[in-house]
Amino acid sequence: MQLKETFEKVKRASKSLALLSDEQRNVILNAVADAIISNKVRILKANAEDLAKMSKENPLYDRLQLTDARLEGIASDMRNVATLPTPLGHITKQKTLPNGLRLCRVSVPFGVIGMIYEARPNVTFDVFSLCFKSGNACVLKGGKDADESNREEVALIHEILEKYGVSKDVVALLPATHEATGEMLNAVGYVDLCIPRGGRKLIDFVRDTARIPVIETGAGVVNTYFDKEGDLEMGKAIVNNAKTRRVSVCNALDCLLIHEDRLNDLPALCEKMAEKHVIIYADTHAYAALDGKYSYLEHATEDSFGTEFMDYKLAIKTVASLEEALQHIDENGSGHSEAIITMNEQTARKFQAHVDAACVYWNAPTSFTDGAQFGLGAEIGISTQKLGPRGPMALEEICTYKWLIEGEGQTRP
């Protein structure tokens, strides 16, 4: 491996993190957060170089873009991580066996976490903060679209680490090449866990190629069902927020399911989205309800459903019952986030019990699927798999455990 030396350095550096106290980690995290703000011009300059290479029409442009406000938010999230209790050293199980052996299961870091991500420069800071707080070193593999931003961010982190006498090798940024991705996925013995964040193509490639353990963060094909007993004013706010708050993120709404009894309310339900020029791909019944009342209307095709748009686009499907809505989600959802809008608690509970997704909402937008919004400080990704962590992954989810056994010379018969 051409990057073997890099992996070896990170592995060695990961051991040194165990020598830091939680207080020391928090001081450094706050110092990095301060540096983000004091170096905003420097970071935004690098980000502007990346943005100049991408069309504004590209759905990834919004994900790639950093602003003063977004950097303030990133720094705030990092400070929040510093205030959280350490996830390390927690005793999760303790018992004494009949033979006198004392068993204790305690939380510990994975060691080295590899992160593969695309046009998401915020992920660089988020992953560092969570890994550092949890005692993990990290190997970052960003996409070429965000390479200038990522390199400036990691250089800033390295400056703060060296200032506080911590090896900069606890954070490594690999070249933005496909070859580097392949090397990370084959770094057996060096990288303990790989977490990919990106589109379906990237996720599938990592899952199918990796020889190291992977936690899959799946694509977000997100549905919201407006029930026959849904509140219209509530629905208008929820649907608009879920669709238009940030269209390029994985928790953005892709398909609105509406009960056929509420088709007359569909123009009002979609009204605010017209202000953002959201293109609606409507099925036959929904099209008829919106025709002449919504400016950006097109006929839905088979491909309209089950698609993660990452753009100002939305599919609408009419259903005759809750059961039909659930069937649509079963067939087209990605297990990320799903929502129901209804004033009927029995209907809502049935929806939540049936839907197989990491996050299932009742009368709230899916835009809340986020580690910081869940009070986790930040997130390293949103897992859609069922083995291991599920949903927003933060400090606890990037720790494992080990058993500590104490005795007085007992031997096994």
mmCIF file of C-alpha atoms in Angstrom:
data_model
loop_
_atom_site.group_PDB
_atom_site.id
_atom_site.type_symbol
_atom_site.label_atom_id
_atom_site.label_comp_id
_atom_site.label_asym_id
_atom_site.label_seq_id
_atom_site.Cartn_x
_atom_site.Cartn_y
_atom_site.Cartn_z
ATOM 1 C CA MET A 1 0.000 0.000 0.000
ATOM 2 C CA GLN A 2 1.324 3.436 -0.927
ATOM 3 C CA LEU A 3 -0.449 4.903 2.098
ATOM 4 C CA LYS A 4 0.787 2.256 4.537
ATOM 5 C CA GLU A 5 3.091 4.727 6.293
ATOM 6 C CA THR A 6 0.177 7.114 6.817
ATOM 7 C CA PHE A 7 -1.986 4.348 8.268
ATOM 8 C CA GLU A 8 0.846 3.219 10.557
ATOM 9 C CA LYS A 9 1.308 6.755 11.904
ATOM 10 C CA VAL A 10 -2.391 7.134 12.626
ATOM 11 C CA LYS A 11 -2.510 3.740 14.346
ATOM 12 C CA ARG A 12 0.416 4.675 16.604
ATOM 13 C CA ALA A 13 -1.053 8.076 17.340
ATOM 14 C CA SER A 14 -4.383 6.516 18.311
ATOM 15 C CA LYS A 15 -2.685 4.887 21.296
ATOM 16 C CA SER A 16 -1.537 8.287 22.595
ATOM 17 C CA LEU A 17 -5.116 9.558 22.779
ATOM 18 C CA ALA A 18 -5.710 7.247 25.743
ATOM 19 C CA LEU A 19 -3.230 9.360 27.741
ATOM 20 C CA LEU A 20 -5.330 12.512 27.392
ATOM 21 C CA SER A 21 -7.906 13.370 30.026
ATOM 22 C CA ASP A 22 -11.415 14.387 29.032
ATOM 23 C CA GLU A 23 -10.620 17.887 30.272
ATOM 24 C CA GLN A 24 -7.633 18.107 27.912
ATOM 25 C CA ARG A 25 -9.748 16.919 25.001
ATOM 26 C CA ASN A 26 -12.388 19.545 25.768
ATOM 27 C CA VAL A 27 -9.811 22.352 25.914
ATOM 28 C CA ILE A 28 -8.493 21.361 22.493
ATOM 29 C CA LEU A 29 -11.970 21.055 20.973
ATOM 30 C CA ASN A 30 -12.842 24.548 22.177
ATOM 31 C CA ALA A 31 -9.536 25.840 20.826
ATOM 32 C CA VAL A 32 -10.330 24.379 17.391
ATOM 33 C CA ALA A 33 -13.829 25.908 17.548
ATOM 34 C CA ASP A 34 -12.293 29.307 18.308
ATOM 35 C CA ALA A 35 -9.818 28.833 15.456
ATOM 36 C CA ILE A 36 -12.658 28.121 13.019
ATOM 37 C CA ILE A 37 -14.147 31.524 13.773
ATOM 38 C CA SER A 38 -10.863 33.438 13.814
ATOM 39 C CA ASN A 39 -9.820 31.807 10.522
ATOM 40 C CA LYS A 40 -13.130 32.129 8.689
ATOM 41 C CA VAL A 41 -11.601 34.128 5.846
ATOM 42 C CA ARG A 42 -8.972 31.471 5.298
ATOM 43 C CA ILE A 43 -11.507 28.618 5.248
ATOM 44 C CA LEU A 44 -14.006 30.454 3.056
ATOM 45 C CA LYS A 45 -11.256 31.321 0.563
ATOM 46 C CA ALA A 46 -10.430 27.628 0.161
ATOM 47 C CA ASN A 47 -14.127 26.800 -0.078
ATOM 48 C CA ALA A 48 -14.593 29.441 -2.782
ATOM 49 C CA GLU A 49 -11.923 27.660 -4.850
ATOM 50 C CA ASP A 50 -13.928 24.448 -4.607
ATOM 51 C CA LEU A 51 -17.221 26.185 -5.400
ATOM 52 C CA ALA A 52 -15.716 27.805 -8.484
ATOM 53 C CA LYS A 53 -15.242 24.343 -9.986
ATOM 54 C CA MET A 54 -18.883 23.312 -9.510
ATOM 55 C CA SER A 55 -22.005 24.509 -11.261
ATOM 56 C CA LYS A 56 -24.544 26.211 -9.019
ATOM 57 C CA GLU A 57 -27.145 23.983 -10.632
ATOM 58 C CA ASN A 58 -25.460 20.893 -9.190
ATOM 59 C CA PRO A 59 -27.535 19.506 -6.271
ATOM 60 C CA LEU A 60 -24.273 19.083 -4.330
ATOM 61 C CA TYR A 61 -23.465 22.804 -4.518
ATOM 62 C CA ASP A 62 -25.448 23.595 -1.374
ATOM 63 C CA ARG A 63 -23.734 20.791 0.544
ATOM 64 C CA LEU A 64 -20.348 22.026 -0.595
ATOM 65 C CA GLN A 65 -20.916 25.650 0.296
ATOM 66 C CA LEU A 66 -19.609 27.094 3.553
ATOM 67 C CA THR A 67 -20.762 30.485 4.828
ATOM 68 C CA ASP A 68 -20.116 32.630 7.897
ATOM 69 C CA ALA A 69 -23.326 31.298 9.425
ATOM 70 C CA ARG A 70 -22.497 27.671 8.659
ATOM 71 C CA LEU A 71 -19.013 28.026 10.154
ATOM 72 C CA GLU A 72 -20.562 29.584 13.257
ATOM 73 C CA GLY A 73 -22.855 26.556 13.445
ATOM 74 C CA ILE A 74 -19.968 24.111 12.987
ATOM 75 C CA ALA A 75 -18.000 25.818 15.761
ATOM 76 C CA SER A 76 -21.061 25.810 18.012
ATOM 77 C CA ASP A 77 -21.578 22.085 17.424
ATOM 78 C CA MET A 78 -17.935 21.445 18.309
ATOM 79 C CA ARG A 79 -18.302 23.388 21.552
ATOM 80 C CA ASN A 80 -21.451 21.378 22.288
ATOM 81 C CA VAL A 81 -19.493 18.149 21.827
ATOM 82 C CA ALA A 82 -16.949 19.426 24.357
ATOM 83 C CA THR A 83 -19.700 19.912 26.947
ATOM 84 C CA LEU A 84 -21.040 16.368 26.606
ATOM 85 C CA PRO A 85 -20.067 13.659 29.104
ATOM 86 C CA THR A 86 -17.250 11.445 27.936
ATOM 87 C CA PRO A 87 -18.466 8.200 26.393
ATOM 88 C CA LEU A 88 -15.345 6.410 27.647
ATOM 89 C CA GLY A 89 -14.993 4.337 30.776
ATOM 90 C CA HIS A 90 -18.720 3.737 31.222
ATOM 91 C CA ILE A 91 -19.450 0.460 32.990
ATOM 92 C CA THR A 92 -22.253 -1.121 30.983
ATOM 93 C CA LYS A 93 -22.350 -4.455 32.808
ATOM 94 C CA GLN A 94 -20.853 -5.717 36.048
ATOM 95 C CA LYS A 95 -21.139 -9.015 37.904
ATOM 96 C CA THR A 96 -19.319 -11.452 40.169
ATOM 97 C CA LEU A 97 -19.340 -15.116 39.164
ATOM 98 C CA PRO A 98 -19.892 -17.949 41.662
ATOM 99 C CA ASN A 99 -16.158 -18.702 41.446
ATOM 100 C CA GLY A 100 -15.311 -15.178 42.607
ATOM 101 C CA LEU A 101 -14.198 -13.728 39.263
ATOM 102 C CA ARG A 102 -15.271 -10.090 38.939
ATOM 103 C CA LEU A 103 -16.423 -9.099 35.428
ATOM 104 C CA CYS A 104 -16.797 -5.557 34.190
ATOM 105 C CA ARG A 105 -17.773 -4.417 30.675
ATOM 106 C CA VAL A 106 -16.456 -0.915 29.965
ATOM 107 C CA SER A 107 -16.751 1.408 26.954
ATOM 108 C CA VAL A 108 -13.570 2.102 24.961
ATOM 109 C CA PRO A 109 -12.685 3.710 21.596
ATOM 110 C CA PHE A 110 -12.674 1.693 18.382
ATOM 111 C CA GLY A 111 -9.160 3.003 17.734
ATOM 112 C CA VAL A 112 -8.970 4.332 14.168
ATOM 113 C CA ILE A 113 -12.102 5.366 12.285
ATOM 114 C CA GLY A 114 -12.009 5.844 8.521
ATOM 115 C CA MET A 115 -14.449 8.309 6.989
ATOM 116 C CA ILE A 116 -15.270 8.487 3.287
ATOM 117 C CA TYR A 117 -17.407 11.426 2.194
ATOM 118 C CA GLU A 118 -18.158 13.569 -0.832
ATOM 119 C CA ALA A 119 -18.910 17.298 -1.130
ATOM 120 C CA ARG A 120 -19.388 17.837 2.600
ATOM 121 C CA PRO A 121 -16.603 20.014 4.092
ATOM 122 C CA ASN A 122 -18.550 20.336 7.373
ATOM 123 C CA VAL A 123 -18.020 16.605 7.901
ATOM 124 C CA THR A 124 -14.280 17.166 8.361
ATOM 125 C CA PHE A 125 -14.844 19.180 11.536
ATOM 126 C CA ASP A 126 -17.768 17.063 12.757
ATOM 127 C CA VAL A 127 -15.832 13.810 12.439
ATOM 128 C CA PHE A 128 -12.757 15.257 14.120
ATOM 129 C CA SER A 129 -14.755 16.550 17.099
ATOM 130 C CA LEU A 130 -16.609 13.282 17.688
ATOM 131 C CA CYS A 131 -13.571 11.071 17.148
ATOM 132 C CA PHE A 132 -11.296 13.208 19.321
ATOM 133 C CA LYS A 133 -13.831 13.415 22.154
ATOM 134 C CA SER A 134 -14.302 9.630 22.069
ATOM 135 C CA GLY A 135 -10.559 8.881 21.967
ATOM 136 C CA ASN A 136 -10.518 7.724 18.334
ATOM 137 C CA ALA A 137 -7.996 8.736 15.695
ATOM 138 C CA CYS A 138 -9.468 9.332 12.247
ATOM 139 C CA VAL A 139 -8.490 8.863 8.624
ATOM 140 C CA LEU A 140 -10.461 11.169 6.352
ATOM 141 C CA LYS A 141 -11.064 10.585 2.671
ATOM 142 C CA GLY A 142 -12.962 13.514 1.180
ATOM 143 C CA GLY A 143 -14.115 13.954 -2.381
ATOM 144 C CA LYS A 144 -12.261 15.990 -4.973
ATOM 145 C CA ASP A 145 -15.115 18.533 -5.029
ATOM 146 C CA ALA A 146 -14.248 19.653 -1.478
ATOM 147 C CA ASP A 147 -10.514 18.975 -1.456
ATOM 148 C CA GLU A 148 -9.320 22.574 -1.000
ATOM 149 C CA SER A 149 -11.784 23.096 1.864
ATOM 150 C CA ASN A 150 -10.880 19.818 3.554
ATOM 151 C CA ARG A 151 -7.138 20.478 3.326
ATOM 152 C CA GLU A 152 -7.476 23.933 4.860
ATOM 153 C CA GLU A 153 -9.632 22.554 7.664
ATOM 154 C CA VAL A 154 -7.264 19.702 8.496
ATOM 155 C CA ALA A 155 -4.284 22.089 8.395
ATOM 156 C CA LEU A 156 -6.087 24.246 10.958
ATOM 157 C CA ILE A 157 -6.798 21.235 13.186
ATOM 158 C CA HIS A 158 -3.143 20.165 12.948
ATOM 159 C CA GLU A 159 -1.992 23.627 14.043
ATOM 160 C CA ILE A 160 -4.100 23.482 17.196
ATOM 161 C CA LEU A 161 -3.066 19.887 17.998
ATOM 162 C CA GLU A 162 0.623 20.781 17.718
ATOM 163 C CA LYS A 163 0.083 23.885 19.856
ATOM 164 C CA TYR A 164 -1.207 21.631 22.643
ATOM 165 C CA GLY A 165 1.483 18.977 22.192
ATOM 166 C CA VAL A 166 -0.767 16.333 20.621
ATOM 167 C CA SER A 167 0.418 14.356 17.599
ATOM 168 C CA LYS A 168 -1.161 15.690 14.435
ATOM 169 C CA ASP A 169 -1.271 12.095 13.198
ATOM 170 C CA VAL A 170 -4.488 11.550 15.155
ATOM 171 C CA VAL A 171 -6.146 13.153 12.100
ATOM 172 C CA ALA A 172 -5.023 12.292 8.569
ATOM 173 C CA LEU A 173 -6.516 13.435 5.278
ATOM 174 C CA LEU A 174 -5.904 11.103 2.340
ATOM 175 C CA PRO A 175 -5.575 12.236 -1.281
ATOM 176 C CA ALA A 176 -8.906 12.820 -3.012
ATOM 177 C CA THR A 177 -8.436 9.886 -5.386
ATOM 178 C CA HIS A 178 -10.223 6.600 -6.044
ATOM 179 C CA GLU A 179 -6.942 4.806 -5.321
ATOM 180 C CA ALA A 180 -6.868 6.264 -1.804
ATOM 181 C CA THR A 181 -10.401 5.016 -1.215
ATOM 182 C CA GLY A 182 -9.356 1.522 -2.261
ATOM 183 C CA GLU A 183 -6.346 1.586 0.047
ATOM 184 C CA MET A 184 -8.431 2.641 3.039
ATOM 185 C CA LEU A 185 -10.963 -0.105 2.389
ATOM 186 C CA ASN A 186 -8.118 -2.623 2.425
ATOM 187 C CA ALA A 187 -6.271 -1.192 5.444
ATOM 188 C CA VAL A 188 -6.755 -4.321 7.536
ATOM 189 C CA GLY A 189 -5.001 -3.977 10.875
ATOM 190 C CA TYR A 190 -4.858 -0.186 10.641
ATOM 191 C CA VAL A 191 -8.421 1.107 10.230
ATOM 192 C CA ASP A 192 -10.834 -0.439 12.716
ATOM 193 C CA LEU A 193 -14.079 0.886 11.254
ATOM 194 C CA CYS A 194 -15.109 2.637 8.037
ATOM 195 C CA ILE A 195 -18.137 4.939 7.758
ATOM 196 C CA PRO A 196 -19.085 6.162 4.261
ATOM 197 C CA ARG A 197 -21.306 9.232 3.760
ATOM 198 C CA GLY A 198 -22.589 9.988 0.305
ATOM 199 C CA GLY A 199 -24.867 8.849 -2.465
ATOM 200 C CA ARG A 200 -26.050 5.326 -3.219
ATOM 201 C CA LYS A 201 -23.197 4.696 -5.661
ATOM 202 C CA LEU A 202 -20.539 5.459 -3.029
ATOM 203 C CA ILE A 203 -22.305 3.475 -0.306
ATOM 204 C CA ASP A 204 -22.694 0.421 -2.537
ATOM 205 C CA PHE A 205 -19.051 0.579 -3.621
ATOM 206 C CA VAL A 206 -17.784 0.735 -0.042
ATOM 207 C CA ARG A 207 -20.042 -2.091 1.149
ATOM 208 C CA ASP A 208 -19.103 -4.327 -1.767
ATOM 209 C CA THR A 209 -15.369 -3.580 -1.692
ATOM 210 C CA ALA A 210 -14.288 -3.159 1.932
ATOM 211 C CA ARG A 211 -12.197 -5.721 3.758
ATOM 212 C CA ILE A 212 -12.560 -3.732 6.984
ATOM 213 C CA PRO A 213 -15.764 -3.372 9.058
ATOM 214 C CA VAL A 214 -18.286 -0.866 7.655
ATOM 215 C CA ILE A 215 -21.254 0.946 9.163
ATOM 216 C CA GLU A 216 -23.529 1.867 6.285
ATOM 217 C CA THR A 217 -25.094 5.315 6.129
ATOM 218 C CA GLY A 218 -27.722 4.863 3.460
ATOM 219 C CA ALA A 219 -29.286 7.289 1.039
ATOM 220 C CA GLY A 220 -32.294 9.230 2.268
ATOM 221 C CA VAL A 221 -35.425 8.577 0.222
ATOM 222 C CA VAL A 222 -37.850 10.336 2.552
ATOM 223 C CA ASN A 223 -41.664 10.176 2.557
ATOM 224 C CA THR A 224 -44.312 12.079 4.510
ATOM 225 C CA TYR A 225 -47.929 10.885 4.678
ATOM 226 C CA PHE A 226 -50.671 13.519 5.073
ATOM 227 C CA ASP A 227 -53.512 11.522 6.595
ATOM 228 C CA LYS A 228 -57.229 12.117 6.142
ATOM 229 C CA GLU A 229 -57.201 13.484 9.716
ATOM 230 C CA GLY A 230 -54.135 15.689 9.239
ATOM 231 C CA ASP A 231 -54.217 19.330 10.364
ATOM 232 C CA LEU A 232 -53.846 21.545 7.297
ATOM 233 C CA GLU A 233 -51.947 24.438 8.884
ATOM 234 C CA MET A 234 -49.591 22.041 10.607
ATOM 235 C CA GLY A 235 -49.177 20.092 7.399
ATOM 236 C CA LYS A 236 -48.309 23.208 5.371
ATOM 237 C CA ALA A 237 -45.499 24.111 7.763
ATOM 238 C CA ILE A 238 -44.156 20.560 8.096
ATOM 239 C CA VAL A 239 -44.127 19.767 4.378
ATOM 240 C CA ASN A 240 -42.531 23.085 3.441
ATOM 241 C CA ASN A 241 -39.834 22.784 6.109
ATOM 242 C CA ALA A 242 -39.043 19.167 5.258
ATOM 243 C CA LYS A 243 -38.739 19.973 1.536
ATOM 244 C CA THR A 244 -37.207 23.444 1.337
ATOM 245 C CA ARG A 245 -35.107 24.011 4.464
ATOM 246 C CA ARG A 246 -32.073 22.439 2.752
ATOM 247 C CA VAL A 247 -32.851 20.359 -0.317
ATOM 248 C CA SER A 248 -29.412 18.732 -0.628
ATOM 249 C CA VAL A 249 -29.374 16.974 2.747
ATOM 250 C CA CYS A 250 -30.373 13.364 3.297
ATOM 251 C CA ASN A 251 -33.344 14.180 5.567
ATOM 252 C CA ALA A 252 -35.066 16.366 2.939
ATOM 253 C CA LEU A 253 -38.533 15.301 1.799
ATOM 254 C CA ASP A 254 -38.741 13.471 -1.536
ATOM 255 C CA CYS A 255 -42.332 12.210 -1.691
ATOM 256 C CA LEU A 256 -45.585 13.496 -0.205
ATOM 257 C CA LEU A 257 -48.289 10.867 0.195
ATOM 258 C CA ILE A 258 -51.775 12.332 0.530
ATOM 259 C CA HIS A 259 -55.041 10.643 1.436
ATOM 260 C CA GLU A 260 -57.583 10.913 -1.384
ATOM 261 C CA ASP A 261 -60.115 12.528 0.978
ATOM 262 C CA ARG A 262 -57.771 15.534 1.360
ATOM 263 C CA LEU A 263 -57.014 16.266 -2.302
ATOM 264 C CA ASN A 264 -59.001 19.507 -2.121
ATOM 265 C CA ASP A 265 -56.454 20.735 0.430
ATOM 266 C CA LEU A 266 -53.457 19.873 -1.734
ATOM 267 C CA PRO A 267 -53.090 23.357 -3.328
ATOM 268 C CA ALA A 268 -52.951 24.945 0.129
ATOM 269 C CA LEU A 269 -50.579 22.239 1.347
ATOM 270 C CA CYS A 270 -48.154 23.023 -1.493
ATOM 271 C CA GLU A 271 -48.655 26.794 -1.596
ATOM 272 C CA LYS A 272 -45.485 27.854 0.234
ATOM 273 C CA MET A 273 -43.277 25.565 -1.826
ATOM 274 C CA ALA A 274 -44.105 27.596 -4.930
ATOM 275 C CA GLU A 275 -42.133 30.473 -3.402
ATOM 276 C CA LYS A 276 -39.010 28.282 -3.747
ATOM 277 C CA HIS A 277 -39.999 27.114 -7.253
ATOM 278 C CA VAL A 278 -40.289 23.491 -6.155
ATOM 279 C CA ILE A 279 -41.122 21.301 -9.149
ATOM 280 C CA ILE A 280 -43.890 18.860 -8.268
ATOM 281 C CA TYR A 281 -44.205 15.506 -10.032
ATOM 282 C CA ALA A 282 -47.817 14.580 -9.318
ATOM 283 C CA ASP A 283 -49.740 11.395 -10.006
ATOM 284 C CA THR A 284 -53.025 11.602 -11.921
ATOM 285 C CA HIS A 285 -55.277 12.545 -8.984
ATOM 286 C CA ALA A 286 -52.807 14.981 -7.433
ATOM 287 C CA TYR A 287 -52.170 16.585 -10.832
ATOM 288 C CA ALA A 288 -55.879 17.202 -11.304
ATOM 289 C CA ALA A 289 -56.089 18.797 -7.848
ATOM 290 C CA LEU A 290 -53.133 21.108 -8.542
ATOM 291 C CA ASP A 291 -53.719 21.890 -12.218
ATOM 292 C CA GLY A 292 -54.115 25.660 -12.625
ATOM 293 C CA LYS A 293 -53.361 26.192 -8.930
ATOM 294 C CA TYR A 294 -49.634 25.429 -8.792
ATOM 295 C CA SER A 295 -47.106 26.902 -11.218
ATOM 296 C CA TYR A 296 -44.388 24.249 -11.282
ATOM 297 C CA LEU A 297 -46.366 21.116 -12.024
ATOM 298 C CA GLU A 298 -45.407 18.056 -14.045
ATOM 299 C CA HIS A 299 -46.802 14.559 -14.458
ATOM 300 C CA ALA A 300 -45.133 11.907 -12.315
ATOM 301 C CA THR A 301 -43.468 8.906 -13.907
ATOM 302 C CA GLU A 302 -42.464 5.600 -12.368
ATOM 303 C CA ASP A 303 -39.019 7.036 -11.662
ATOM 304 C CA SER A 304 -40.505 9.909 -9.642
ATOM 305 C CA PHE A 305 -41.100 7.613 -6.679
ATOM 306 C CA GLY A 306 -38.220 6.102 -4.734
ATOM 307 C CA THR A 307 -35.878 8.866 -5.921
ATOM 308 C CA GLU A 308 -33.657 10.979 -3.647
ATOM 309 C CA PHE A 309 -33.903 14.311 -5.475
ATOM 310 C CA MET A 310 -31.432 16.474 -3.480
ATOM 311 C CA ASP A 311 -33.046 19.383 -5.338
ATOM 312 C CA TYR A 312 -36.155 21.588 -5.381
ATOM 313 C CA LYS A 313 -38.239 18.676 -6.618
ATOM 314 C CA LEU A 314 -41.008 16.660 -4.963
ATOM 315 C CA ALA A 315 -43.134 13.673 -5.948
ATOM 316 C CA ILE A 316 -46.769 13.447 -4.827
ATOM 317 C CA LYS A 317 -48.756 10.216 -4.684
ATOM 318 C CA THR A 318 -52.420 9.816 -3.777
ATOM 319 C CA VAL A 319 -53.397 6.900 -1.533
ATOM 320 C CA ALA A 320 -56.768 5.543 -0.451
ATOM 321 C CA SER A 321 -55.732 4.384 3.027
ATOM 322 C CA LEU A 322 -53.024 4.231 5.653
ATOM 323 C CA GLU A 323 -52.262 0.705 4.500
ATOM 324 C CA GLU A 324 -51.570 1.918 0.962
ATOM 325 C CA ALA A 325 -49.265 4.632 2.305
ATOM 326 C CA LEU A 326 -47.381 2.055 4.355
ATOM 327 C CA GLN A 327 -47.032 -0.222 1.341
ATOM 328 C CA HIS A 328 -45.593 2.636 -0.706
ATOM 329 C CA ILE A 329 -43.029 3.393 2.009
ATOM 330 C CA ASP A 330 -42.134 -0.298 2.289
ATOM 331 C CA GLU A 331 -41.453 -0.428 -1.446
ATOM 332 C CA ASN A 332 -39.837 2.979 -1.972
ATOM 333 C CA GLY A 333 -38.340 4.168 1.319
ATOM 334 C CA SER A 334 -34.671 3.760 2.205
ATOM 335 C CA GLY A 335 -35.035 3.181 5.958
ATOM 336 C CA HIS A 336 -33.834 6.703 6.773
ATOM 337 C CA SER A 337 -36.665 9.006 7.945
ATOM 338 C CA GLU A 338 -40.436 8.834 7.420
ATOM 339 C CA ALA A 339 -43.277 10.967 8.802
ATOM 340 C CA ILE A 340 -47.037 11.051 9.268
ATOM 341 C CA ILE A 341 -49.226 14.113 9.771
ATOM 342 C CA THR A 342 -52.446 13.205 11.584
ATOM 343 C CA MET A 343 -54.507 14.144 14.639
ATOM 344 C CA ASN A 344 -55.515 10.504 15.140
ATOM 345 C CA GLU A 345 -53.201 8.932 17.709
ATOM 346 C CA GLN A 346 -54.215 5.374 16.851
ATOM 347 C CA THR A 347 -53.316 5.983 13.189
ATOM 348 C CA ALA A 348 -50.004 7.587 14.169
ATOM 349 C CA ARG A 349 -49.048 4.723 16.486
ATOM 350 C CA LYS A 350 -49.846 2.173 13.790
ATOM 351 C CA PHE A 351 -47.683 4.132 11.348
ATOM 352 C CA GLN A 352 -44.775 4.308 13.796
ATOM 353 C CA ALA A 353 -45.044 0.626 14.653
ATOM 354 C CA HIS A 354 -45.139 -0.495 11.021
ATOM 355 C CA VAL A 355 -42.598 1.771 9.320
ATOM 356 C CA ASP A 356 -39.141 0.220 9.200
ATOM 357 C CA ALA A 357 -36.875 3.270 9.334
ATOM 358 C CA ALA A 358 -34.217 4.703 11.637
ATOM 359 C CA CYS A 359 -36.389 7.736 12.472
ATOM 360 C CA VAL A 360 -40.198 7.813 12.341
ATOM 361 C CA TYR A 361 -41.989 11.132 12.965
ATOM 362 C CA TRP A 362 -45.508 12.072 13.999
ATOM 363 C CA ASN A 363 -46.520 15.688 13.319
ATOM 364 C CA ALA A 364 -42.930 16.891 12.873
ATOM 365 C CA PRO A 365 -40.696 17.318 9.808
ATOM 366 C CA THR A 366 -37.952 14.866 8.907
ATOM 367 C CA SER A 367 -35.534 17.816 8.829
ATOM 368 C CA PHE A 368 -34.914 17.095 12.522
ATOM 369 C CA THR A 369 -32.986 13.901 11.721
ATOM 370 C CA ASP A 370 -29.609 15.266 12.747
ATOM 371 C CA GLY A 371 -27.191 14.504 15.557
ATOM 372 C CA ALA A 372 -27.044 18.083 16.810
ATOM 373 C CA GLN A 373 -30.851 18.397 16.737
ATOM 374 C CA PHE A 374 -31.113 15.166 18.725
ATOM 375 C CA GLY A 375 -28.873 16.674 21.421
ATOM 376 C CA LEU A 376 -25.893 14.518 20.458
ATOM 377 C CA GLY A 377 -23.585 17.476 19.785
ATOM 378 C CA ALA A 378 -22.918 16.517 16.172
ATOM 379 C CA GLU A 379 -23.095 13.404 14.053
ATOM 380 C CA ILE A 380 -20.650 11.264 12.180
ATOM 381 C CA GLY A 381 -23.419 9.950 9.943
ATOM 382 C CA ILE A 382 -26.934 8.531 9.941
ATOM 383 C CA SER A 383 -26.991 4.766 9.921
ATOM 384 C CA THR A 384 -29.819 3.044 8.072
ATOM 385 C CA GLN A 385 -28.641 -0.460 8.890
ATOM 386 C CA LYS A 386 -29.904 -2.535 11.789
ATOM 387 C CA LEU A 387 -26.750 -4.284 12.984
ATOM 388 C CA GLY A 388 -25.073 -1.929 15.417
ATOM 389 C CA PRO A 389 -26.022 1.756 15.626
ATOM 390 C CA ARG A 390 -29.098 3.086 13.836
ATOM 391 C CA GLY A 391 -30.028 6.707 13.104
ATOM 392 C CA PRO A 392 -27.739 9.643 13.960
ATOM 393 C CA MET A 393 -24.384 8.319 15.161
ATOM 394 C CA ALA A 394 -22.475 10.360 17.712
ATOM 395 C CA LEU A 395 -20.158 9.679 20.642
ATOM 396 C CA GLU A 396 -21.690 6.504 22.058
ATOM 397 C CA GLU A 397 -22.069 4.940 18.619
ATOM 398 C CA ILE A 398 -18.344 5.212 17.796
ATOM 399 C CA CYS A 399 -17.273 3.409 20.931
ATOM 400 C CA THR A 400 -17.029 -0.302 21.532
ATOM 401 C CA TYR A 401 -16.350 -2.131 24.811
ATOM 402 C CA LYS A 402 -14.019 -4.578 26.417
ATOM 403 C CA TRP A 403 -14.347 -6.954 29.357
ATOM 404 C CA LEU A 404 -12.150 -6.476 32.397
ATOM 405 C CA ILE A 405 -11.813 -9.628 34.544
ATOM 406 C CA GLU A 406 -10.275 -9.721 38.007
ATOM 407 C CA GLY A 407 -9.538 -12.769 40.119
ATOM 408 C CA GLU A 408 -7.414 -14.201 42.929
ATOM 409 C CA GLY A 409 -5.763 -17.079 41.136
ATOM 410 C CA GLN A 410 -8.872 -19.028 40.113
ATOM 411 C CA THR A 411 -8.337 -21.668 37.458
ATOM 412 C CA ARG A 412 -10.882 -23.253 35.160
ATOM 413 C CA PRO A 413 -11.719 -26.894 35.849
#
